[in-house]
Amino acid sequence: MKRPILIHPDPRLKKVSAAVDDITDARRQLAEDMLETMYDAPGIGLAAPQVGVLERLVVLDCAKREGEEPRPLAMFNPEIVAASDELNTYEEGCLSIPEQFADVTRPAEVQVRWMDVDGALREEGFGGLWATCLQHEIDHLNGKLFIDYLGPMKRQMITRRMVKLKREQARA
Ligand code: ZN
């Protein structure tokens, strides 16, 4: 079942989400719903606070090149255990900040540890778009948005656009 995505500014997007200690059926369902919501949007990543659940869960699938097999991942308590000195700049967007894009520079490779939907501890290295997306989604769990990396002028301009968008949506 699809869930509504919160649009910035929203106080829930600024909160630190709580660690998950066991994988219940409700949480497995949440992960499934988030993947459905993400693919439908369409997007390549989504964090639980974006659907109003303040728990440490992210979903992603950055396999979007032609001919590449889909790789839906759901990560509970994802944690970056190591990051490369080498940096990478990507033009980022966010399903909570529709149609706004900006360059963000982050470590090019990250080693991530997480708990999967079966409760197993996993660890893997990610590069390219996967690395950027994972850092963006994990930021959401700490109440941080990609626009927080921009200068105050640009951030305020985007926020004003979102306030206007929400006002228009409320009227529709
Ligand atoms: Zn986002």
mmCIF file of N, CA and C and ligand atoms in Angstrom, residues 50 93-96 136-137 140, ligand 1:
data_model
loop_
_atom_site.group_PDB
_atom_site.id
_atom_site.type_symbol
_atom_site.label_atom_id
_atom_site.label_comp_id
_atom_site.label_asym_id
_atom_site.label_seq_id
_atom_site.Cartn_x
_atom_site.Cartn_y
_atom_site.Cartn_z
ATOM 1 N N GLN A 50 10.057 10.224 5.999
ATOM 2 C CA GLN A 50 9.369 10.859 4.865
ATOM 3 C C GLN A 50 7.925 10.382 4.713
ATOM 4 N N GLY A 93 18.172 15.274 -5.586
ATOM 5 C CA GLY A 93 16.792 15.705 -5.439
ATOM 6 C C GLY A 93 16.213 14.920 -4.276
ATOM 7 N N CYS A 94 14.959 15.149 -3.952
ATOM 8 C CA CYS A 94 14.363 14.475 -2.793
ATOM 9 C C CYS A 94 12.856 14.420 -2.994
ATOM 10 N N LEU A 95 12.260 13.263 -2.673
ATOM 11 C CA LEU A 95 10.805 13.137 -2.855
ATOM 12 C C LEU A 95 10.041 14.065 -1.909
ATOM 13 N N SER A 96 10.693 14.543 -0.858
ATOM 14 C CA SER A 96 10.043 15.496 0.058
ATOM 15 C C SER A 96 10.269 16.946 -0.380
ATOM 16 N N HIS A 136 22.351 10.219 1.602
ATOM 17 C CA HIS A 136 21.178 11.103 1.590
ATOM 18 C C HIS A 136 20.058 10.520 2.475
ATOM 19 N N GLU A 137 19.804 9.204 2.326
ATOM 20 C CA GLU A 137 18.711 8.580 3.089
ATOM 21 C C GLU A 137 19.048 8.499 4.577
ATOM 22 N N HIS A 140 18.373 11.595 6.386
ATOM 23 C CA HIS A 140 16.959 11.778 6.757
ATOM 24 C C HIS A 140 16.690 11.245 8.168
HETATM 25 ZN ZN ZN B 1 15.338 12.744 0.453
#
